[in-house]
Amino acid sequence: MARSTTGTTPVPTPALAGPTSLPDRRSRLVRPAARGRVAVIALAAALVTAVLAGRYAGDTRAGRTDRSLADLVDVQHGAARLLAQAFAALGGPLPVAVALLVLAPLAWVLRGGRGLGLVLAGPPTAMVTTSLVLKPLVERTRGGELAFPSGHTTSVASLAVTCGVLVLGLTAVPRAVRLLAVAGLAGLVVAVCAGLVVRGYHYPTDTLGALGVAVAVVLGVALAVDAWADVVADPGPDPRAFDPGERPTDVLPRASEG
């Protein structure tokens, strides 16, 4: 509050604008009421990837599911094939690196340390899981290259899921706008998957397995970041609430209530 120049009547001081004034900066990535559902979704996604990995381990050919899905996006030539190549290229190292560099500071501004932690841990963990763990373990190949899960799909999908988590938590933004943004991200991921299949880089089930990795890892990291941040942010019982004259057996119940 400030005093007016003509008297002593308090004059409201305008609030300073800045990152700390954003209502969602200190909020959890996942609402406590939604944590159970998010955990179930992450486990279901991991199960899908595990089932596909077991089915196609060591395989080199397209399965029945692959052939059925590939028929839906069968494009042999023309502008559609060029567009497919453009979408497929979005999962390359350079576009992914640029996306991470842009997303990290944006997540810090909008969602604080939790958002930054999700960006720095979520997509990279998903990419490492695909490239260094699952691909050598499953050993499914196409054209002599390890194919399951799709690394390009994992990169794009993990970034999209991360953006979705960040956007859905922006309560200051209208819900319809947030859902529209998530739908756009989902459409982008589908386009990348289709592009990879059209160009013959991956079987459809390679992209499905990658989607499972991205969803499971990023949502799992979001829950872990929230849990860790809650522990760090909890100051514990207030020492001033204890009376030195009380016995320990009298103090403990009061500490647990706080």
Tab-separated table of C-alpha atoms in Angstrom, residues 1-144:
chain	number	residue	atom	x	y	z
A	1	MET	CA	0.000	0.000	0.000
A	2	ALA	CA	1.167	3.567	-0.724
A	3	ARG	CA	0.033	6.937	0.690
A	4	SER	CA	-1.621	9.538	-1.532
A	5	THR	CA	0.110	12.870	-2.121
A	6	THR	CA	-2.844	14.809	-0.671
A	7	GLY	CA	-3.405	12.929	2.531
A	8	THR	CA	-2.942	9.754	4.442
A	9	THR	CA	-5.516	7.648	2.635
A	10	PRO	CA	-3.844	4.391	1.523
A	11	VAL	CA	-3.650	3.879	-2.225
A	12	PRO	CA	-3.449	0.302	-3.527
A	13	THR	CA	-0.081	-0.524	-5.027
A	14	PRO	CA	-0.313	-2.301	-8.409
A	15	ALA	CA	0.850	-5.910	-8.313
A	16	LEU	CA	4.129	-6.475	-10.056
A	17	ALA	CA	3.841	-8.665	-13.097
A	18	GLY	CA	6.281	-11.493	-13.468
A	19	PRO	CA	6.692	-15.258	-13.554
A	20	THR	CA	5.966	-15.577	-9.836
A	21	SER	CA	2.511	-14.061	-10.405
A	22	LEU	CA	1.441	-16.937	-12.646
A	23	PRO	CA	-1.085	-19.060	-10.717
A	24	ASP	CA	0.123	-22.395	-12.100
A	25	ARG	CA	3.844	-21.961	-11.520
A	26	ARG	CA	3.860	-23.693	-8.152
A	27	SER	CA	1.028	-26.114	-8.844
A	28	ARG	CA	1.450	-29.853	-9.282
A	29	LEU	CA	1.912	-31.302	-12.741
A	30	VAL	CA	-0.832	-33.826	-12.040
A	31	ARG	CA	-3.772	-32.970	-9.805
A	32	PRO	CA	-3.911	-35.212	-6.720
A	33	ALA	CA	-7.399	-36.374	-7.693
A	34	ALA	CA	-6.107	-37.497	-11.106
A	35	ARG	CA	-2.960	-39.292	-9.964
A	36	GLY	CA	-4.619	-42.687	-9.813
A	37	ARG	CA	-5.996	-42.404	-13.337
A	38	VAL	CA	-2.679	-41.164	-14.683
A	39	ALA	CA	-0.844	-44.063	-13.057
A	40	VAL	CA	-3.292	-46.531	-14.627
A	41	ILE	CA	-2.801	-44.939	-18.054
A	42	ALA	CA	0.983	-45.153	-17.690
A	43	LEU	CA	0.814	-48.819	-16.677
A	44	ALA	CA	-1.573	-49.633	-19.547
A	45	ALA	CA	0.767	-47.942	-22.038
A	46	ALA	CA	3.730	-49.893	-20.686
A	47	LEU	CA	1.720	-53.111	-20.957
A	48	VAL	CA	0.902	-52.405	-24.623
A	49	THR	CA	4.585	-51.957	-25.401
A	50	ALA	CA	5.494	-55.104	-23.476
A	51	VAL	CA	2.903	-57.202	-25.340
A	52	LEU	CA	4.040	-55.912	-28.727
A	53	ALA	CA	7.680	-56.444	-27.793
A	54	GLY	CA	6.992	-60.052	-26.872
A	55	ARG	CA	5.006	-60.625	-30.051
A	56	TYR	CA	7.570	-59.183	-32.481
A	57	ALA	CA	10.856	-59.980	-30.711
A	58	GLY	CA	13.468	-61.062	-33.238
A	59	ASP	CA	11.035	-60.659	-36.152
A	60	THR	CA	11.841	-59.102	-39.525
A	61	ARG	CA	8.456	-59.250	-41.235
A	62	ALA	CA	5.181	-57.365	-41.029
A	63	GLY	CA	2.467	-59.023	-38.999
A	64	ARG	CA	-1.254	-59.093	-39.715
A	65	THR	CA	-1.801	-55.929	-37.656
A	66	ASP	CA	0.992	-54.191	-39.538
A	67	ARG	CA	-0.512	-55.021	-42.902
A	68	SER	CA	-3.986	-53.871	-41.864
A	69	LEU	CA	-2.768	-50.544	-40.502
A	70	ALA	CA	-0.380	-49.937	-43.388
A	71	ASP	CA	-3.266	-50.242	-45.865
A	72	LEU	CA	-4.892	-47.223	-44.186
A	73	VAL	CA	-1.977	-44.946	-45.074
A	74	ASP	CA	-0.859	-46.471	-48.358
A	75	VAL	CA	0.597	-43.583	-50.382
A	76	GLN	CA	2.869	-44.376	-53.317
A	77	HIS	CA	3.667	-40.950	-54.816
A	78	GLY	CA	2.700	-37.300	-55.080
A	79	ALA	CA	2.509	-34.440	-52.603
A	80	ALA	CA	1.133	-36.680	-49.866
A	81	ARG	CA	4.308	-38.753	-49.906
A	82	LEU	CA	6.464	-35.619	-49.675
A	83	LEU	CA	4.340	-34.442	-46.760
A	84	ALA	CA	4.817	-37.819	-45.098
A	85	GLN	CA	8.570	-37.405	-45.398
A	86	ALA	CA	8.359	-33.960	-43.789
A	87	PHE	CA	6.413	-35.291	-40.820
A	88	ALA	CA	8.726	-38.297	-40.465
A	89	ALA	CA	11.733	-35.959	-40.326
A	90	LEU	CA	10.320	-34.165	-37.256
A	91	GLY	CA	11.614	-37.000	-35.102
A	92	GLY	CA	15.201	-36.463	-36.197
A	93	PRO	CA	17.967	-35.348	-33.795
A	94	LEU	CA	18.061	-31.678	-34.855
A	95	PRO	CA	14.309	-30.919	-34.628
A	96	VAL	CA	14.099	-32.763	-31.308
A	97	ALA	CA	17.089	-30.880	-29.867
A	98	VAL	CA	15.614	-27.544	-30.948
A	99	ALA	CA	12.248	-28.478	-29.443
A	100	LEU	CA	13.872	-29.339	-26.107
A	101	LEU	CA	15.846	-26.078	-26.058
A	102	VAL	CA	12.684	-24.081	-26.663
A	103	LEU	CA	10.452	-26.096	-24.352
A	104	ALA	CA	12.741	-26.084	-21.294
A	105	PRO	CA	12.697	-22.308	-20.593
A	106	LEU	CA	9.022	-22.106	-21.538
A	107	ALA	CA	8.189	-24.836	-19.050
A	108	TRP	CA	10.178	-22.982	-16.378
A	109	VAL	CA	8.249	-19.760	-16.975
A	110	LEU	CA	4.831	-21.405	-17.068
A	111	ARG	CA	5.148	-24.274	-14.568
A	112	GLY	CA	8.259	-23.515	-12.530
A	113	GLY	CA	10.716	-26.141	-11.340
A	114	ARG	CA	8.274	-28.996	-11.768
A	115	GLY	CA	7.733	-28.141	-15.415
A	116	LEU	CA	11.438	-27.800	-16.069
A	117	GLY	CA	12.120	-31.102	-14.331
A	118	LEU	CA	9.544	-32.834	-16.520
A	119	VAL	CA	11.112	-31.495	-19.725
A	120	LEU	CA	14.659	-32.362	-18.690
A	121	ALA	CA	13.816	-35.867	-17.444
A	122	GLY	CA	10.739	-37.047	-19.364
A	123	PRO	CA	11.549	-37.047	-23.102
A	124	PRO	CA	15.270	-37.877	-22.678
A	125	THR	CA	14.414	-40.863	-20.481
A	126	ALA	CA	11.878	-42.107	-23.026
A	127	MET	CA	14.391	-41.753	-25.866
A	128	VAL	CA	17.117	-43.593	-23.956
A	129	THR	CA	14.657	-46.347	-23.005
A	130	THR	CA	13.789	-46.873	-26.662
A	131	SER	CA	17.231	-46.607	-28.229
A	132	LEU	CA	19.501	-48.174	-25.620
A	133	VAL	CA	17.204	-50.612	-23.839
A	134	LEU	CA	14.243	-51.833	-25.872
A	135	LYS	CA	15.669	-51.848	-29.388
A	136	PRO	CA	18.663	-54.078	-28.526
A	137	LEU	CA	16.471	-56.195	-26.260
A	138	VAL	CA	13.629	-56.820	-28.733
A	139	GLU	CA	15.858	-57.063	-31.828
A	140	ARG	CA	13.083	-56.545	-34.345
A	141	THR	CA	14.595	-55.299	-37.596
A	142	ARG	CA	13.480	-53.706	-40.833
A	143	GLY	CA	15.949	-53.202	-43.644
A	144	GLY	CA	18.751	-54.415	-41.404
